[in-house]
Short mmCIF file of C-alpha atoms in Angstrom, two decimals:
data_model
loop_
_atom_site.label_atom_id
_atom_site.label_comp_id
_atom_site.label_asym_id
_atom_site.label_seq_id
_atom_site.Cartn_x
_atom_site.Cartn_y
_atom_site.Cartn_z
CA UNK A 1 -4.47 2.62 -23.03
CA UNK A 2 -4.43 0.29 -20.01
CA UNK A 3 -3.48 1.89 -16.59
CA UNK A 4 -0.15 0.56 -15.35
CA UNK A 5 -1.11 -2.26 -12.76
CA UNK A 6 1.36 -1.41 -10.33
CA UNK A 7 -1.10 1.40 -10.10
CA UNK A 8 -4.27 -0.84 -9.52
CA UNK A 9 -2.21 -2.71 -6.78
CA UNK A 10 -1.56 0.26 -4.58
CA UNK A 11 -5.25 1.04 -4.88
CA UNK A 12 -5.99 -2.51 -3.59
CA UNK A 13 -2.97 -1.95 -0.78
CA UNK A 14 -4.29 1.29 0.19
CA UNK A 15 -8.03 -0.16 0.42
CA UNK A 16 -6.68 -3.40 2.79
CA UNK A 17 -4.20 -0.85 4.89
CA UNK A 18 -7.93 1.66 5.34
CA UNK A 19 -9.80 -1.99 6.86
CA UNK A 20 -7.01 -2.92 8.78
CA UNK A 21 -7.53 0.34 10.37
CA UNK A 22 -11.01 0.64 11.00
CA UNK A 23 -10.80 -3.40 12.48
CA UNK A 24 -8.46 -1.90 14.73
CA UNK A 25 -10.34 0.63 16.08
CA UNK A 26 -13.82 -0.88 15.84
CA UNK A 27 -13.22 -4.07 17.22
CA UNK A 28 -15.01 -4.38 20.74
CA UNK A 29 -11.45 -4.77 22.86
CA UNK A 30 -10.64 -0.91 23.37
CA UNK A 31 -6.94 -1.39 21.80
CA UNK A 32 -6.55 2.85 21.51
CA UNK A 33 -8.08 2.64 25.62
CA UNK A 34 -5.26 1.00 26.60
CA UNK A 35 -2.66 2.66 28.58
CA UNK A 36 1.26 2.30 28.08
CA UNK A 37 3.02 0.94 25.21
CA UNK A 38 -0.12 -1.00 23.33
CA UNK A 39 -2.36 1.79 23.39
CA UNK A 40 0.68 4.17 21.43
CA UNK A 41 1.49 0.80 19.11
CA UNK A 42 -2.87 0.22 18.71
CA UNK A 43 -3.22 4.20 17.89
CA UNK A 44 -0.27 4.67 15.93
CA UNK A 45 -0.54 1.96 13.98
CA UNK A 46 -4.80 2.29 13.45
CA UNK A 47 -3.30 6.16 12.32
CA UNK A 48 -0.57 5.11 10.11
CA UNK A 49 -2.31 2.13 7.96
CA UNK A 50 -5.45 4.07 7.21
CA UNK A 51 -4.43 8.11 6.73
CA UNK A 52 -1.47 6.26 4.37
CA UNK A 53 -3.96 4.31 2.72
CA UNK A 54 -6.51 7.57 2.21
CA UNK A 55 -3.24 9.80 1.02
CA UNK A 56 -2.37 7.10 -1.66
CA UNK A 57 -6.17 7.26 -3.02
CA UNK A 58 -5.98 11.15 -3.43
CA UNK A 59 -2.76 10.96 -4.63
CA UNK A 60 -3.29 8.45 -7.73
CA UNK A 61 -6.38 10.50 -8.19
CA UNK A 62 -4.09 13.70 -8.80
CA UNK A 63 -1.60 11.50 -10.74
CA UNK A 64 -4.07 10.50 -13.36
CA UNK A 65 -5.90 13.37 -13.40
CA UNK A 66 -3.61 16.07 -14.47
CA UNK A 67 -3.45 14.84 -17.63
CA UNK A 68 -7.41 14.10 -17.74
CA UNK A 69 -9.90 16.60 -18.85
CA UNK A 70 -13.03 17.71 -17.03
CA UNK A 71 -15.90 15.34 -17.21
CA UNK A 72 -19.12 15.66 -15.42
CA UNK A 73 -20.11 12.20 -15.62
CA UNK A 74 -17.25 10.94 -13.26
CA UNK A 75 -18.58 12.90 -10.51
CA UNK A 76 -22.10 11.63 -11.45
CA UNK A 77 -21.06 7.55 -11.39
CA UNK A 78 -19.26 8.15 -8.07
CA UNK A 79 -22.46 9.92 -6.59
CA UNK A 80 -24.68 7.33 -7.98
CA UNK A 81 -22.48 4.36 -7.06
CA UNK A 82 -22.17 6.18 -3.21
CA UNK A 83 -26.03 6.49 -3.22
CA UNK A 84 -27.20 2.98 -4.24
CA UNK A 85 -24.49 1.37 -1.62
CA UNK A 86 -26.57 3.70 1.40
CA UNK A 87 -29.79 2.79 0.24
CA UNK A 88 -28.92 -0.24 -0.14
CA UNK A 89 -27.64 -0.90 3.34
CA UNK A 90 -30.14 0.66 4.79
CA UNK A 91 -32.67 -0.83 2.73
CA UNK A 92 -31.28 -4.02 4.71
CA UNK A 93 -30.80 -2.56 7.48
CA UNK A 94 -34.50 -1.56 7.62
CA UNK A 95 -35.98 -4.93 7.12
CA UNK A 96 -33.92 -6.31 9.79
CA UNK A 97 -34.89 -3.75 12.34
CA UNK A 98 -38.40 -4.67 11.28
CA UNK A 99 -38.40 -8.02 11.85
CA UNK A 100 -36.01 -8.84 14.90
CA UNK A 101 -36.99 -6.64 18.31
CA UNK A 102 -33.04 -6.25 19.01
CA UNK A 103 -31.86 -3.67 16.60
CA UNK A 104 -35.39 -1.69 17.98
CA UNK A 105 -34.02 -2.30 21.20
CA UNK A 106 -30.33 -0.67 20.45
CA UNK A 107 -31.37 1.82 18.21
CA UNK A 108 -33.17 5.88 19.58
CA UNK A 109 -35.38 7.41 17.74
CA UNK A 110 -32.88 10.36 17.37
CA UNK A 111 -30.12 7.73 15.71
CA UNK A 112 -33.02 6.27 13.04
CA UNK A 113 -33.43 9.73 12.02
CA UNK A 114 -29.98 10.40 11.43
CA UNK A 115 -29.96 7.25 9.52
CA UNK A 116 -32.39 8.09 7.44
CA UNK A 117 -30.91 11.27 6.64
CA UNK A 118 -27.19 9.67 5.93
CA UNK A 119 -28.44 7.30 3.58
CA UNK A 120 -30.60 8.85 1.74
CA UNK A 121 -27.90 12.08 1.78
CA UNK A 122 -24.55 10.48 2.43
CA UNK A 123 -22.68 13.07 0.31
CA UNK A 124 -24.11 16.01 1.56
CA UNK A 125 -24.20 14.59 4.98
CA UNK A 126 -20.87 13.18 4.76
CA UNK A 127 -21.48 9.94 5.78
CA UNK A 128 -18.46 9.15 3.61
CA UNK A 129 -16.20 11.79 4.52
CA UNK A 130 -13.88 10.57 1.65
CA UNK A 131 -16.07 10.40 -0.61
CA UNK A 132 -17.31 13.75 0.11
CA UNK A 133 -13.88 15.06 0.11
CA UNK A 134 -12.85 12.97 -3.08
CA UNK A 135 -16.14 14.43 -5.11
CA UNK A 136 -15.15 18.21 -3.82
CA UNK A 137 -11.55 17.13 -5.68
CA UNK A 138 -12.80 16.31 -9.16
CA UNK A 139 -15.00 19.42 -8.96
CA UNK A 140 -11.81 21.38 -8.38
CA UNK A 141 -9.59 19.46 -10.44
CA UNK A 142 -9.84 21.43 -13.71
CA UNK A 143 -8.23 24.46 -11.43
CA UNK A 144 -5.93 22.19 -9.62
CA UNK A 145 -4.44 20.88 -13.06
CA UNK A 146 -4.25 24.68 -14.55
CA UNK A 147 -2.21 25.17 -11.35
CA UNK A 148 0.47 22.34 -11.46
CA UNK A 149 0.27 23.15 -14.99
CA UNK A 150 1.07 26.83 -14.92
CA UNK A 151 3.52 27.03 -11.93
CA UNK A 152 7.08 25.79 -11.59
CA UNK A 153 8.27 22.79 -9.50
CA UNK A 154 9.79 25.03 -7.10
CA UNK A 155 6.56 27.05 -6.60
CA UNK A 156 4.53 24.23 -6.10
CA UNK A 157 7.43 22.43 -3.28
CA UNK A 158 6.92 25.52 -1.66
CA UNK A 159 3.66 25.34 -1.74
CA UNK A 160 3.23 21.40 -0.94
CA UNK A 161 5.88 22.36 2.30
CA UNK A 162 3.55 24.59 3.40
CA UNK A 163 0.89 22.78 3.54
CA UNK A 164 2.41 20.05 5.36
CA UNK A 165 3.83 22.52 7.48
CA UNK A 166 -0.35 24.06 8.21
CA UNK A 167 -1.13 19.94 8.61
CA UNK A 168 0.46 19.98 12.10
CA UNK A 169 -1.58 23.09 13.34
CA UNK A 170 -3.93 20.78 14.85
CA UNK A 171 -0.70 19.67 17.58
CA UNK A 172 -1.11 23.39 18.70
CA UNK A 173 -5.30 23.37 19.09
CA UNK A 174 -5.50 25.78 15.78
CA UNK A 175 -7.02 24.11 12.80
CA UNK A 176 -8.19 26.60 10.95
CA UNK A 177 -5.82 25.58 7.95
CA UNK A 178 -6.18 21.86 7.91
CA UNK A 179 -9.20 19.94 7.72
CA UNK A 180 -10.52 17.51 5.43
CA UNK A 181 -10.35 19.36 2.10
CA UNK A 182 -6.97 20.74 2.02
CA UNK A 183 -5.84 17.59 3.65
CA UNK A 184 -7.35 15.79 0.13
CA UNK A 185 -5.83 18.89 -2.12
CA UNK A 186 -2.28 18.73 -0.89
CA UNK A 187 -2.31 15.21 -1.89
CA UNK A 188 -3.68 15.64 -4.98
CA UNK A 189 -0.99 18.42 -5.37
CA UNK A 190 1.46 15.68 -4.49
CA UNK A 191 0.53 12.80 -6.79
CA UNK A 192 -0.29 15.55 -9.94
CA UNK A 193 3.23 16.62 -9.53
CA UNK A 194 4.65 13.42 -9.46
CA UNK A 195 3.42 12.94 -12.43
CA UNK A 196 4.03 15.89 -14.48
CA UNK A 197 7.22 16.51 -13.17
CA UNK A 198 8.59 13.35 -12.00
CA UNK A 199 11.29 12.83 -9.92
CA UNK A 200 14.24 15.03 -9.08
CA UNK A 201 17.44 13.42 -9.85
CA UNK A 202 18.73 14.55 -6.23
CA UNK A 203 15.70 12.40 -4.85
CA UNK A 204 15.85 9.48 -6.35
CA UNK A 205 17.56 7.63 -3.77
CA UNK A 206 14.34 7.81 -1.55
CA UNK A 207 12.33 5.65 -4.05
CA UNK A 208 15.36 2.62 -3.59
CA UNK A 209 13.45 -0.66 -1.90
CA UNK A 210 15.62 0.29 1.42
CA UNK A 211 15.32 3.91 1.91
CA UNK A 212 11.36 3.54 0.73
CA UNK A 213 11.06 0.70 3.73
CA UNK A 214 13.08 2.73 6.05
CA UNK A 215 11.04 5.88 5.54
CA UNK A 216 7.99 3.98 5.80
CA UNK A 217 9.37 2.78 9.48
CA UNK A 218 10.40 5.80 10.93
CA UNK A 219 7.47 7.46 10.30
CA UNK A 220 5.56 4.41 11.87
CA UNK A 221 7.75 4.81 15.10
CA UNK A 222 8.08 8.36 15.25
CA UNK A 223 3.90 8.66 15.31
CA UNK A 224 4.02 5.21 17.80
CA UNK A 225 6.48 7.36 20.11
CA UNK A 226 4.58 10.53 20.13
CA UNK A 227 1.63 8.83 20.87
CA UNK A 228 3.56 7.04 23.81
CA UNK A 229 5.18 9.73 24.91
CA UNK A 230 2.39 11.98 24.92
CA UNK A 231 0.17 9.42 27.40
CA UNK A 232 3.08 9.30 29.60
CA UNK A 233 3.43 12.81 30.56
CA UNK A 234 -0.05 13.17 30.26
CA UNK A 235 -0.48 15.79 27.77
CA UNK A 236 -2.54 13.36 25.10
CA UNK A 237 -5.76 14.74 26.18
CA UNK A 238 -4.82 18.47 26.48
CA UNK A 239 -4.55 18.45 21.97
CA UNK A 240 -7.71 18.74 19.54
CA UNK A 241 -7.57 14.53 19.17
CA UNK A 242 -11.15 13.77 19.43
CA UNK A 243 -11.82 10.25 17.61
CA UNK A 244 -13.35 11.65 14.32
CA UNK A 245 -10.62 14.35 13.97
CA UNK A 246 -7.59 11.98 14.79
CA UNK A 247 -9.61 9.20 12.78
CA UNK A 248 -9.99 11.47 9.45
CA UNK A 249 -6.86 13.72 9.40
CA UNK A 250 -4.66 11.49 11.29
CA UNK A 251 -2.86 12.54 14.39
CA UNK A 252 0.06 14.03 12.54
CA UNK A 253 -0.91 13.97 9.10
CA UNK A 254 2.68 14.59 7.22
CA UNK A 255 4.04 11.59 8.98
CA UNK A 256 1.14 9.54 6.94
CA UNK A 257 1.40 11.75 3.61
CA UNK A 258 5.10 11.50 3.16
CA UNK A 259 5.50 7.70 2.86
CA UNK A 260 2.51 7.40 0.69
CA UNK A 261 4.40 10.26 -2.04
CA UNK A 262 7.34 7.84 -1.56
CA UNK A 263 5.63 5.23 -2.48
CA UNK A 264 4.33 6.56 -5.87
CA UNK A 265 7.20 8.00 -6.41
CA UNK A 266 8.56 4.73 -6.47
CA UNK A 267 5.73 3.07 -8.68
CA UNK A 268 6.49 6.16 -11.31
CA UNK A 269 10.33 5.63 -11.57
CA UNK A 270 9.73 1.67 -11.90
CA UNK A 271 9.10 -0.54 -15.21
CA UNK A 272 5.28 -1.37 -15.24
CA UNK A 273 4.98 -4.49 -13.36
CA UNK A 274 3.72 -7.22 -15.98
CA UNK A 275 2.06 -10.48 -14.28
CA UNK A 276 0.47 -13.42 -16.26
CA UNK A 277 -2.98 -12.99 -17.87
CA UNK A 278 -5.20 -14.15 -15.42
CA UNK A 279 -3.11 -12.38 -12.05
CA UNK A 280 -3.56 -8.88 -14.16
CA UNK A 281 -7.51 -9.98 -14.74
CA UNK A 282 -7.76 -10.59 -11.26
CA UNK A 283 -5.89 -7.64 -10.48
CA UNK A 284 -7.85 -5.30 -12.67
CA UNK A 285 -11.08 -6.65 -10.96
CA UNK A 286 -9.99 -6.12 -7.52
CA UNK A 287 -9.06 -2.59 -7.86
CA UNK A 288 -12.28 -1.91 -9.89
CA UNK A 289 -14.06 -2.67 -6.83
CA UNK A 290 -12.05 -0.80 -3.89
CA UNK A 291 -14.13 1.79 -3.87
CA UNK A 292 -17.56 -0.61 -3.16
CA UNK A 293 -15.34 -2.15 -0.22
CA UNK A 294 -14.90 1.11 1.37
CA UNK A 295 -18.53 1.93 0.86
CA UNK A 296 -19.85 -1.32 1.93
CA UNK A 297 -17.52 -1.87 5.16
CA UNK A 298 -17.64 1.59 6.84
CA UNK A 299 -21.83 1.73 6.15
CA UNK A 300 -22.56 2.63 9.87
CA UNK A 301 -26.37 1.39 10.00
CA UNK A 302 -26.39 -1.79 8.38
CA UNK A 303 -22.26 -3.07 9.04
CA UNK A 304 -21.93 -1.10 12.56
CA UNK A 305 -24.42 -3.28 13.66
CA UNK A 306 -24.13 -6.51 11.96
CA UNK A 307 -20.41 -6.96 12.48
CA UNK A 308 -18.49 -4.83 14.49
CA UNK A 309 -21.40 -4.45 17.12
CA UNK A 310 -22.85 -8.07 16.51
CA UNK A 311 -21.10 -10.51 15.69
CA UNK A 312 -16.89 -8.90 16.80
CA UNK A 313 -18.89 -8.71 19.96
CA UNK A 314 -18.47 -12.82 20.85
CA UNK A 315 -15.06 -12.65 19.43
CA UNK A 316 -12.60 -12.93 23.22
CA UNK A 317 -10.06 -9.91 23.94
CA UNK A 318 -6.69 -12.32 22.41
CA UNK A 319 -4.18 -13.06 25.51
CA UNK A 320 -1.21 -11.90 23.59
CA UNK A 321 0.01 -9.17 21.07
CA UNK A 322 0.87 -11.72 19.09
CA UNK A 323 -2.54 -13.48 18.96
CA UNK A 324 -4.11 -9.77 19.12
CA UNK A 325 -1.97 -9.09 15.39
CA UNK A 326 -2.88 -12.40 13.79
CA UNK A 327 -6.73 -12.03 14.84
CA UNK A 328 -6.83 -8.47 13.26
CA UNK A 329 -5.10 -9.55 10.05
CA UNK A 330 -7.34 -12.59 10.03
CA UNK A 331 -10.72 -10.21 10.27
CA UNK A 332 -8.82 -7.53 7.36
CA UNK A 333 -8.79 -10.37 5.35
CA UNK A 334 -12.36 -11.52 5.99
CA UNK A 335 -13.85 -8.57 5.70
CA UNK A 336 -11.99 -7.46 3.03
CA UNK A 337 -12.75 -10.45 1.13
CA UNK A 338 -16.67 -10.48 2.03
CA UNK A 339 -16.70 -6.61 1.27
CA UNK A 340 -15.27 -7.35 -2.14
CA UNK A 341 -17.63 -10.23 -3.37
CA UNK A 342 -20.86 -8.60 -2.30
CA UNK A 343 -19.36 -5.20 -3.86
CA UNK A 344 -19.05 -7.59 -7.23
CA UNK A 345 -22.26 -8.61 -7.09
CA UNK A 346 -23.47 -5.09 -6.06
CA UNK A 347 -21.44 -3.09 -8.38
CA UNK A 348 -22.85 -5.75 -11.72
CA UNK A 349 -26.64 -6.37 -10.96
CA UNK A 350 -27.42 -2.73 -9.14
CA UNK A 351 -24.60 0.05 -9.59
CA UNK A 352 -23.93 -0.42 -12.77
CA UNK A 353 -27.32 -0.50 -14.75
CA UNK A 354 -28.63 2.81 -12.28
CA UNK A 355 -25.23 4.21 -13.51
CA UNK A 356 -26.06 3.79 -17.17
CA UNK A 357 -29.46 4.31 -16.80
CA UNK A 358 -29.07 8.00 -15.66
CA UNK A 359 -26.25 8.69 -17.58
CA UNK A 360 -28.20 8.17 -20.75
CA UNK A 361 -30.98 10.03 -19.64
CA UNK A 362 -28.83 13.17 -18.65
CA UNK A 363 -27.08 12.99 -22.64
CA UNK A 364 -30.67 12.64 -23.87
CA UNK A 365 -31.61 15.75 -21.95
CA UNK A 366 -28.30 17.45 -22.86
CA UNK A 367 -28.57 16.12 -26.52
CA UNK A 368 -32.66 18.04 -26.68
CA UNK A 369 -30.83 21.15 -25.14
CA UNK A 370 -28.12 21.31 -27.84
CA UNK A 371 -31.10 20.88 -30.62
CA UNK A 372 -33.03 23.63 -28.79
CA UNK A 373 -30.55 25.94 -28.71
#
């Protein structure tokens, strides 16, 4: 049976919403540096787009999973497909470094090594620290489902509060309860209840068009105004908001996870959107690919230097907000775009074929173990 589409277009919403954050906060104009009322609307925004866009992925991974059973060679296409995308990239990477004196110029000894090491371990090292937190998810997702399965709704909103309640211990310098992995569970909690619960009648009203665009506002301006705020009385510095942790768990992550349950709550209680034929192919082939954008766009060796060390580099600091927003959507677009056509070509000629390649030989070895025994 086909996934609903409205499905595949939040994946392909939540992928554009993840590069519109890292453009913000990689291009080489220091928008989060600034001081005053850009800096808050650069950092709360750069916050809100991509920790929204990463809850939505973990949370349509809990909503289809629930009902899934257990199957090793998921996990071994996603590790497969993460691998060939590093080597790849560095592969590249390598040949350029080779060849023109400038990337041996800009590049320490110490920072090939730990290139080496991410690409040809960028799950273990987390050099994907999604995917790393994604694979530790459908490892755990045949307890996770027993879980939602076994306990009541009530149990598991208590449960789900509480978490989101331990997701702003990092506001108070104490993060032993929230990092990376319960940050991916508690949305998979989230979109697996959704799903085999659905929505309360008392609720309902949230998933309307205007209560689902409010929500999505206020949370946008209250994390805009803390930020703000926080500068202005000069107590931003004094939490645990180091770029990597703010980057990965968001500044205050159930500001970022509530809109995105909204939002599937919305696509759960709604009629399966139904375009023509050839908008549902194109559709369908987008969202297949997300996960090769993310892969190919946030590859720190080859794409950190390429594009948003090389070639943002020439691109002038805009004059105006206004020419600042329409530059930054103009570069999402690009590089969403580019990411998605090589990830096509990528995904067909190199992924795929190393995918079923392994995955036959791993039933063959399973299939000699089953006549052994």
């Amino acid at each position: 049976m086909k996934r609903n589409l409205s499905f595949e277009m939040i994946r392909i919403f939540a992928m554009a919403l993840i590069v519109l954050s890292h453009v913000i906060s990689r291009t080489p104009w220091n928008l989060q540096e600034l001081s005053g009322l850009w800096g808050g609307l650069a950092v709360g925004v750069h916050d809100f787009t991509g920790q929204v866009g990463v809850c939505l992925f973990f949370m349509v991974t809990g909503y289809f999973m629930v009902s899934k059973s257990f199957s090793f060679s998921r996990i071994v296409k996603v590790a497969i497909q993460t691998w060939c995308y590093a080597l790849l990239c560095f592969a590249v990477w390598i040949v350029l470094y080779v060849m023109f004196p400038v990337f041996q110029d800009i590049t320490t000894f110490q920072q090939l090594i730990v290139y080496t090491y991410t690409s040809i371990c960028p799950i273990l090292s987390s050099a994907y620290w999604f995917v790393t937190a994604y694979l530790v998810l459908l490892v755990f997702s045949p307890a996770l489902n027993l879980m939602v399965k076994q306990l009541s709704s009530s149990m598991l909103m208590a449960m789900i509060v509480l978490m989101l309640v331990f997701s702003v211990t990092p506001l108070f310098s104490f993060e032993l309860y929230w990092n990376n992995f319960t940050y991916a569970i508690t949305c998979y909690i989230f979109g697996s209840c959704i799903r085999q619960f659905g929505v309360n009648k008392r609720f309902r009203f949230v998933t309307g068009t205007p209560a689902l665009i409010g929500i999505w506002t206020v949370c946008l301006l209250l994390l805009i105004a803390f930020v703000y705020i926080a500068e202005q009385i000069g107590v931003w510095d004094k939490f645990v908001f180091n770029s990597g942790d703010r980057s990965v768990r968001g500044t205050i992550p159930v500001l970022e996870i509530i809109p995105a349950a909204v939002l599937i709550a919305r696509v759960h209680v709604s009629r399966p959107f139904s375009p023509p034929s050839k908008w549902e192919r194109l559709t369908r082939t987008i969202a297949t690919h997300t996960f090769g954008i993310y892969l190919l766009h946030t590859n720190t060796p080859l794409i950190g230097y390429l594009m948003w060390n090389g070639l943002l580099t020439f691109v002038p600091l805009p004059t105006s907000i206004l020419v600042a927003s329409f530059a930054i959507l103009l570069i999402t677009v690009s590089v969403f775009t580019v990411s998605l056509l090589c990830s096509i070509v990528i995904d067909n000629f190199i992924t795929g074929p190393v995918q079923n390649s392994i995955l036959r030989l791993l039933n063959n070895c399973e299939d000699r173990c089953k006549a052994k025994g």
